[in-house]
Amino acid sequence: MDFFQQMVEMGHERVLFCSNPDVGLQAIIAVHSTVLGPGLGGCRMWPYASTEEAMLDVLRLSKGMTYKAAAAGLNLGGGKAVIIGDSKKDKTEELFRAFGRYVESLNGLYITAEDVGTGTEDMEVVHHETRWVTGLPPESGGGGDPSPVTAFGTLQGIKAAVQHLGDDSLKGRSVAVQGLGSVGYNLARFLRDEGAKVFATDIDPEKTARAREELGAEIVPLNEILEVECDVVAPCALGAIINDESVPRLRCRIVAGAANNQLKEDRHGQELHDRGILYAPDYVINAGGLINVYNELVGYNREVSMRMARGIFANMARLFEIARAQSIPTYLAADRLAEERIARVKGLGGQHWVRTVRKRAVDL
Ligand code: NAD
C-alpha cells in the first residue's frame, strides 16, 4: 500500500508514525486539515491486525473530523490518533506518556481526546506530557466524559429525522441501538425518556443485561440488530456498518446514530437514498462530543455544551431540507456544506486560528 498516495487522495496534511518499543507504543497521528483550526480528534486504542488497517482507520477518522468541525461551525480542523493495542491489557502510564510526547511534538497542530478504547483517566496521563489534550476530568479543568453530550446531540438528530418524515415526537417510535457503550447507553436512556421503544445489542453481555434491567430495552442478538423492523437504526459501535451486506437487510425508515464513519463507502449513502431510507450523516449528528471538547479549549461550561448540542436539531433539519430540495443523498449535502465552508475560509489565506492556540498556550 502506498501511504503517500493515500494521503494525496484523502487530502491529508501530515501523518506521524510513533514508535517507542521500550513501552510497547505503536501509534499513528494523522492531521487531515488545519484550515479552520488545530486538528482535533480522539485517540482510539484498538488491536488492529495490520499497520495498513490502522493507517486506513486513522486517515478516514481524521478526515471525518475535518468535516465534522466544519459542519458544526467550529474553529477546528481535523485530526485523529490510533494506538495499536488491546485497551483491556496493554494500557500503562508509560505508554500514554510516550504518546503524549508525540502529541506535544506537533506543537498544537493536533489536539487529542478520548475515543473508543481510551478514557478521561488516560487523557490525564497524556496531560502530564502535553497541554494539547481535551476530554480531561472536571477536577483537572476539563469537561469530563463528552459521551452524554454526544448522546444528547444524537437524540436531537434522531428527532429532526423523525420530524422530517412527518412525526411530531419519538413517543411510540422504535429505535434499534447497536452498541451500549458510553454513547449508546446514554442514548438508549434518552430515548426511553422520550417514550420510544428501544431495541439494543452489544458484544458485552454485562452491558446488555444492564440495559434490559435499567432501561427495559429489548435485547436482540448481535447479527439481528440491523434487521429489526423499526423506525430508526442507531449505530453506536464501530464504523463501516452501512455496507453491501447490511443495506439490503435494513428494515427501518431512518439510520441515525453516533458511530463515526458509518458508510463503508460513499456509494452506500446513495444506496440508502435509493432505498428511501433517510440517513443522518454521522459527523453532523455526533458532533456533540466535539462541541464539548471544543468548549474546553475556550473555557468549559456544560450548559453551553448542551445548548450548542441542541443546535444539532436545526443543523440536521436544514441539511435534510437541502438534500430534499436538491434531490441528493444527505451524506452529499453534508459534505458540500462542510467543503464550502472550508473553501471559503481557505480563501482568506493564512491561519486565522493561531489565536485559539496561543490562548491555550497562555492559559496552561
Ligand atoms: P465505547 O467503546 O464506550 O462503546 C462502544 C460499544 O460498542 C462497546 O460497548 C462495545 O462493546 C460495543 N461493540 C463493539 N463492537 C460491537 C458490535 N459488533 N456489535 C455491537 N456492539 C459492539 O465507545 P463510545 O464512546 O460509546 O463510542 C461509540 C461510537 O461513537 C464510536 O464509533 C465513536 O467513535 C463514536 N463517537 C463517540 C463520541 C463520544 O463522545 N464518546 C463522540 C463522537 C463519536
Coordinates of C-alpha atoms and ligand atoms in Angstrom, one line a residue:
M1 CA 0.0 0.0 0.0
D2 CA 1.3 3.4 -1.0
F3 CA 0.8 5.6 2.1
F4 CA 1.7 8.8 0.3
Q5 CA -0.8 8.1 -2.5
Q6 CA -3.4 7.5 0.2
M7 CA -2.6 10.9 1.8
V8 CA -2.8 12.6 -1.5
E9 CA -6.2 11.0 -2.4
M10 CA -7.7 11.9 1.0
G11 CA -6.1 15.3 1.3
H12 CA -4.0 14.9 4.5
E13 CA -1.5 17.5 5.6
R14 CA 0.7 15.2 7.7
V15 CA 0.9 11.7 9.3
L16 CA 3.2 10.9 12.2
F17 CA 4.2 7.3 13.0
C18 CA 5.1 7.0 16.6
S19 CA 7.2 4.0 17.8
N20 CA 8.6 3.5 21.3
P21 CA 9.5 -0.2 21.7
D22 CA 10.6 0.3 25.3
V23 CA 7.0 0.9 26.4
G24 CA 5.3 -1.0 23.6
L25 CA 3.9 2.1 21.8
Q26 CA 2.9 1.9 18.2
A27 CA 0.7 4.8 17.2
I28 CA -0.2 6.9 14.2
I29 CA -1.3 10.5 14.4
A30 CA -3.0 11.9 11.3
V31 CA -3.6 15.6 10.7
H32 CA -6.1 16.0 7.9
S33 CA -6.6 19.7 7.8
T34 CA -5.7 22.8 9.8
V35 CA -7.5 25.3 7.6
L36 CA -10.3 26.1 10.1
G37 CA -8.2 25.5 13.3
P38 CA -6.0 22.9 15.0
G39 CA -6.7 19.3 14.0
L40 CA -8.7 18.0 17.0
G41 CA -9.8 14.4 17.3
G42 CA -9.8 11.5 19.7
C43 CA -7.2 8.8 20.3
R44 CA -8.5 5.3 19.5
M45 CA -6.9 2.2 21.1
W46 CA -7.6 -0.9 19.1
P47 CA -5.8 -4.2 18.3
Y48 CA -5.5 -3.6 14.6
A49 CA -4.5 -6.7 12.6
S50 CA -2.0 -4.7 10.5
T51 CA -0.4 -1.3 10.0
E52 CA -2.4 -0.9 6.8
E53 CA -5.6 -1.4 8.7
A54 CA -4.6 1.1 11.4
M55 CA -3.5 3.6 8.8
L56 CA -6.7 3.4 6.8
D57 CA -8.7 3.9 10.0
V58 CA -6.7 6.9 11.2
L59 CA -6.9 8.5 7.7
R60 CA -10.7 8.0 7.5
L61 CA -11.3 9.1 11.0
S62 CA -9.2 12.3 10.8
K63 CA -10.8 13.3 7.5
G64 CA -14.2 12.8 9.2
M65 CA -13.1 15.2 12.0
T66 CA -12.3 18.0 9.5
Y67 CA -15.8 17.6 8.0
K68 CA -17.5 17.3 11.5
A69 CA -15.8 20.5 12.8
A70 CA -16.6 22.4 9.6
A71 CA -20.3 21.3 9.5
A72 CA -20.7 22.2 13.2
G73 CA -19.4 25.7 12.6
L74 CA -16.4 25.2 15.0
N75 CA -13.0 26.8 14.5
L76 CA -11.3 23.4 14.4
G77 CA -9.6 21.3 11.8
G78 CA -9.4 17.5 11.7
G79 CA -7.0 15.1 13.3
K80 CA -7.1 11.7 14.9
A81 CA -4.7 9.2 16.5
V82 CA -4.7 5.4 16.8
I83 CA -2.7 3.4 19.3
I84 CA -2.3 -0.2 18.2
G85 CA -3.1 -2.4 21.2
D86 CA -5.6 -4.0 23.4
S87 CA -7.2 -1.5 25.7
K88 CA -8.1 -4.2 28.2
K89 CA -4.5 -5.5 28.5
D90 CA -1.9 -3.1 27.1
K91 CA -2.6 0.2 28.9
T92 CA 0.2 1.6 31.0
E93 CA 1.2 5.0 32.3
E94 CA 4.5 4.9 30.2
L95 CA 2.6 4.1 27.1
F96 CA 0.2 7.1 27.4
R97 CA 3.0 9.4 28.5
A98 CA 5.1 8.4 25.4
F99 CA 2.1 9.0 23.3
G100 CA 1.7 12.4 24.9
R101 CA 5.2 13.4 24.0
Y102 CA 4.5 12.7 20.3
V103 CA 1.4 14.9 20.6
E104 CA 3.4 17.6 22.2
S105 CA 6.0 17.4 19.4
L106 CA 3.3 18.7 17.0
N107 CA 3.0 21.9 19.0
G108 CA -0.8 22.4 18.7
L109 CA -1.3 21.2 15.2
Y110 CA -3.0 18.2 16.7
I111 CA -5.1 18.2 19.9
T112 CA -6.0 14.8 21.3
A113 CA -9.0 13.5 23.3
E114 CA -10.6 10.2 24.3
D115 CA -12.2 7.8 21.9
V116 CA -13.0 4.1 21.6
G117 CA -10.7 2.2 23.9
T118 CA -9.4 5.3 25.8
G119 CA -11.0 7.4 28.6
T120 CA -10.6 10.5 30.7
E121 CA -8.1 8.8 33.0
D122 CA -5.8 8.1 30.1
M123 CA -6.1 11.7 28.9
E124 CA -5.0 12.8 32.4
V125 CA -1.8 10.7 31.9
V126 CA -1.3 12.2 28.4
H127 CA -1.7 15.7 30.0
H128 CA 1.4 15.1 32.1
E129 CA 3.3 15.4 28.8
T130 CA 1.3 17.8 26.7
R131 CA -1.2 20.7 27.0
W132 CA -2.7 19.6 23.7
V133 CA -5.3 17.4 25.2
T134 CA -9.0 17.7 25.9
G135 CA -11.6 15.4 27.4
L136 CA -10.0 15.8 30.8
P137 CA -11.9 15.1 34.0
P138 CA -13.6 18.2 35.6
E139 CA -11.1 18.2 38.6
S140 CA -8.3 18.7 36.0
G141 CA -10.1 21.7 34.4
G142 CA -11.8 19.7 31.7
G143 CA -15.4 18.9 30.7
G144 CA -15.2 15.3 31.7
D145 CA -16.6 12.5 29.6
P146 CA -18.2 14.0 26.5
S147 CA -20.3 11.0 25.8
P148 CA -23.5 12.3 27.4
V149 CA -23.3 15.4 25.2
T150 CA -22.7 13.3 22.2
A151 CA -25.7 11.1 23.1
F152 CA -27.9 14.2 23.6
G153 CA -26.8 15.7 20.3
T154 CA -27.6 12.3 18.6
L155 CA -31.0 12.4 20.2
Q156 CA -31.6 15.8 18.6
G157 CA -30.6 14.4 15.2
I158 CA -32.9 11.5 15.6
K159 CA -35.8 13.9 16.5
A160 CA -35.0 16.0 13.4
A161 CA -35.1 12.9 11.2
V162 CA -38.3 11.6 12.7
Q163 CA -39.9 15.1 12.3
H164 CA -38.6 15.3 8.7
L165 CA -40.6 12.2 7.9
G166 CA -43.8 13.6 9.5
D167 CA -43.8 12.5 13.1
D168 CA -44.1 15.1 15.9
S169 CA -42.2 13.2 18.6
L170 CA -40.4 10.0 19.5
K171 CA -43.3 8.7 21.6
G172 CA -44.3 5.3 20.4
R173 CA -41.5 5.2 17.8
S174 CA -38.9 2.4 17.8
V175 CA -35.1 2.6 17.8
A176 CA -32.5 -0.2 17.4
V177 CA -29.3 0.8 19.2
Q178 CA -26.2 -1.1 18.2
G179 CA -23.5 -0.8 20.9
L180 CA -24.3 0.2 24.5
G181 CA -21.0 1.9 25.4
S182 CA -20.6 5.4 26.7
V183 CA -22.7 7.0 24.0
G184 CA -25.1 4.1 23.1
Y185 CA -26.2 3.6 26.7
N186 CA -26.9 7.3 27.3
L187 CA -28.7 7.5 24.0
A188 CA -30.9 4.5 24.9
R189 CA -31.7 6.2 28.2
F190 CA -32.7 9.5 26.5
L191 CA -34.8 7.5 24.0
R192 CA -36.6 5.7 26.8
D193 CA -37.3 9.0 28.5
E194 CA -38.8 10.3 25.2
G195 CA -41.2 7.3 25.2
A196 CA -39.6 5.4 22.4
K197 CA -39.4 1.6 22.3
V198 CA -35.7 0.6 22.5
F199 CA -34.1 -2.5 20.9
A200 CA -30.4 -2.9 21.7
T201 CA -27.4 -5.1 21.4
D202 CA -23.7 -5.2 22.5
I203 CA -20.9 -7.7 22.4
D204 CA -20.6 -7.3 26.1
P205 CA -23.3 -9.3 28.0
E206 CA -22.9 -7.1 31.1
K207 CA -23.9 -4.1 29.1
T208 CA -27.0 -5.7 27.5
A209 CA -28.1 -7.0 31.0
R210 CA -27.8 -3.5 32.4
A211 CA -29.8 -2.0 29.5
R212 CA -32.5 -4.7 29.9
E213 CA -32.7 -4.2 33.7
E214 CA -32.3 -0.4 34.0
L215 CA -33.9 0.8 30.8
G216 CA -36.3 -2.0 29.8
A217 CA -34.6 -2.3 26.5
E218 CA -35.4 -5.4 24.4
I219 CA -32.1 -7.2 23.7
V220 CA -31.6 -8.7 20.3
P221 CA -28.8 -10.9 19.0
L222 CA -25.7 -9.1 17.6
N223 CA -26.3 -10.1 14.0
E224 CA -30.0 -9.2 14.0
I225 CA -29.9 -5.6 15.2
L226 CA -29.7 -4.1 11.7
E227 CA -32.7 -6.1 10.5
V228 CA -35.1 -5.2 13.3
E229 CA -38.3 -3.8 11.9
C230 CA -38.2 -0.3 13.5
D231 CA -38.3 3.4 12.7
V232 CA -34.6 4.2 13.4
V233 CA -31.4 2.1 13.4
A234 CA -28.8 3.9 15.6
P235 CA -25.3 2.6 15.0
C236 CA -23.3 3.4 18.2
A237 CA -20.4 0.9 18.0
L238 CA -17.8 0.8 15.2
G239 CA -17.7 2.2 11.7
A240 CA -18.3 0.9 8.1
I241 CA -21.5 -0.7 9.3
I242 CA -23.6 0.5 6.3
N243 CA -22.2 -1.7 3.6
D244 CA -23.1 -4.1 0.8
E245 CA -24.1 -6.8 3.2
S246 CA -26.2 -4.6 5.6
V247 CA -28.1 -2.2 3.3
P248 CA -30.4 -4.8 1.8
R249 CA -31.2 -6.2 5.3
L250 CA -32.3 -2.9 6.8
R251 CA -36.0 -2.7 7.7
C252 CA -36.1 0.8 9.1
R253 CA -37.0 4.3 7.8
I254 CA -34.0 6.1 9.3
V255 CA -30.3 5.4 10.0
A256 CA -29.2 7.9 12.7
G257 CA -26.6 7.0 15.3
A258 CA -23.4 8.2 16.9
A259 CA -20.7 5.9 15.4
N260 CA -18.1 7.5 13.2
N261 CA -17.7 6.6 9.5
Q262 CA -20.8 4.6 9.3
L263 CA -20.8 4.4 5.5
K264 CA -18.3 1.8 4.3
E265 CA -18.1 3.8 1.1
D266 CA -19.9 6.9 -0.1
R267 CA -22.0 4.8 -2.6
H268 CA -23.7 3.2 0.4
G269 CA -25.1 6.6 1.2
Q270 CA -26.5 6.7 -2.3
E271 CA -27.9 3.2 -1.8
L272 CA -29.7 4.2 1.4
H273 CA -31.2 7.2 -0.5
D274 CA -32.3 4.8 -3.3
R275 CA -34.0 2.6 -0.8
G276 CA -35.8 5.6 0.6
I277 CA -34.0 5.3 4.0
L278 CA -33.2 8.7 5.5
Y279 CA -29.6 8.8 6.7
A280 CA -28.5 11.4 9.3
P281 CA -24.8 12.0 8.3
D282 CA -22.7 10.6 11.2
Y283 CA -20.4 13.6 11.6
V284 CA -23.2 16.0 11.8
I285 CA -25.3 14.0 14.3
N286 CA -22.4 13.0 16.5
A287 CA -20.8 16.5 16.8
G288 CA -21.9 16.8 20.5
G289 CA -18.6 15.3 21.7
L290 CA -16.6 17.6 19.6
I291 CA -18.6 20.6 20.8
N292 CA -17.9 19.5 24.3
V293 CA -14.2 19.3 23.9
Y294 CA -14.1 22.5 21.9
N295 CA -15.6 24.3 24.9
E296 CA -12.7 23.0 27.0
L297 CA -10.4 25.0 24.7
V298 CA -12.4 28.2 25.0
G299 CA -13.4 27.9 28.7
Y300 CA -15.6 24.9 29.7
N301 CA -19.2 25.2 30.7
R302 CA -21.5 22.2 30.4
E303 CA -24.6 24.3 29.9
V304 CA -23.1 25.9 26.9
S305 CA -22.1 22.5 25.5
M306 CA -25.7 21.2 25.9
R307 CA -27.1 24.3 24.3
M308 CA -24.8 24.0 21.4
A309 CA -25.6 20.3 21.1
R310 CA -29.3 21.2 21.0
G311 CA -28.4 23.1 17.8
I312 CA -27.8 19.8 16.0
F313 CA -31.6 19.6 15.6
A314 CA -31.7 22.7 13.5
N315 CA -28.4 21.9 11.7
M316 CA -29.8 18.4 10.7
A317 CA -33.2 19.7 9.8
R318 CA -31.6 22.3 7.4
L319 CA -29.4 19.6 5.9
F320 CA -32.4 17.3 5.2
E321 CA -34.2 20.2 3.5
I322 CA -31.2 21.0 1.3
A323 CA -30.9 17.3 0.3
R324 CA -34.6 17.2 -0.4
A325 CA -34.6 20.4 -2.4
Q326 CA -31.6 19.3 -4.5
S327 CA -32.7 15.7 -4.7
I328 CA -29.3 14.5 -3.4
P329 CA -28.4 12.0 -0.7
T330 CA -28.0 13.5 2.7
Y331 CA -24.3 12.5 3.0
L332 CA -23.6 14.5 -0.1
A333 CA -25.4 17.5 1.2
A334 CA -23.4 17.4 4.4
D335 CA -20.1 17.0 2.6
R336 CA -20.9 20.0 0.4
L337 CA -21.8 22.2 3.3
A338 CA -18.5 21.3 5.0
E339 CA -16.4 21.7 1.9
E340 CA -17.9 25.0 1.0
R341 CA -17.1 26.4 4.5
I342 CA -13.5 25.2 4.3
A343 CA -13.1 26.6 0.8
R344 CA -14.4 30.0 1.9
V345 CA -12.0 30.2 4.9
K346 CA -9.1 28.9 2.9
G347 CA -9.7 31.8 0.5
L348 CA -8.9 34.2 3.3
G349 CA -5.3 32.9 3.4
G350 CA -3.1 32.5 6.5
Q351 CA -4.0 30.7 9.7
H352 CA -6.6 32.9 11.4
W353 CA -7.0 30.3 14.2
V354 CA -3.5 30.8 15.6
R355 CA -5.1 32.9 18.3
T356 CA -7.0 29.9 19.7
V357 CA -3.8 28.0 20.0
R358 CA -2.0 31.0 21.6
K359 CA -4.8 31.4 24.1
R360 CA -4.4 27.7 25.0
A361 CA -0.7 28.0 25.4
V362 CA -1.1 31.1 27.7
D363 CA -3.9 29.5 29.8
L364 CA -2.0 26.4 30.7
Ligands
NAD1 P1 -17.5 2.7 23.7 O1 -16.2 2.0 23.5 O2 -17.8 3.2 25.0 O3 -18.7 1.9 23.2 C1 -18.7 1.1 22.0 C2 -19.6 -0.1 22.4 O4 -19.8 -0.9 21.2 C3 -19.0 -1.0 23.4 O5 -19.9 -1.3 24.5 C4 -18.7 -2.3 22.7 O6 -18.8 -3.5 23.4 C5 -19.7 -2.3 21.6 N1 -19.5 -3.0 20.4 C6 -18.3 -3.2 19.7 N2 -18.4 -4.0 18.6 C7 -19.8 -4.3 18.6 C8 -20.6 -5.0 17.7 N3 -20.0 -5.6 16.6 N4 -21.9 -5.1 17.9 C9 -22.4 -4.5 19.0 N5 -21.7 -3.8 19.9 C10 -20.4 -3.7 19.7 O7 -17.4 3.9 22.6 P2 -18.4 5.2 22.6 O8 -17.6 6.3 23.2 O9 -19.7 4.9 23.1 O10 -18.4 5.5 21.0 C11 -19.3 4.8 20.2 C12 -19.1 5.3 18.7 O11 -19.5 6.7 18.7 C13 -17.7 5.2 18.2 O12 -17.8 5.0 16.8 C14 -17.2 6.6 18.4 O13 -16.1 6.9 17.6 C15 -18.4 7.4 18.2 N6 -18.4 8.7 18.8 C16 -18.2 8.8 20.2 C17 -18.2 10.0 20.8 C18 -18.1 10.2 22.3 O14 -18.3 11.3 22.8 N7 -17.7 9.2 23.0 C19 -18.3 11.2 20.0 C20 -18.5 11.1 18.6 C21 -18.5 9.8 18.1

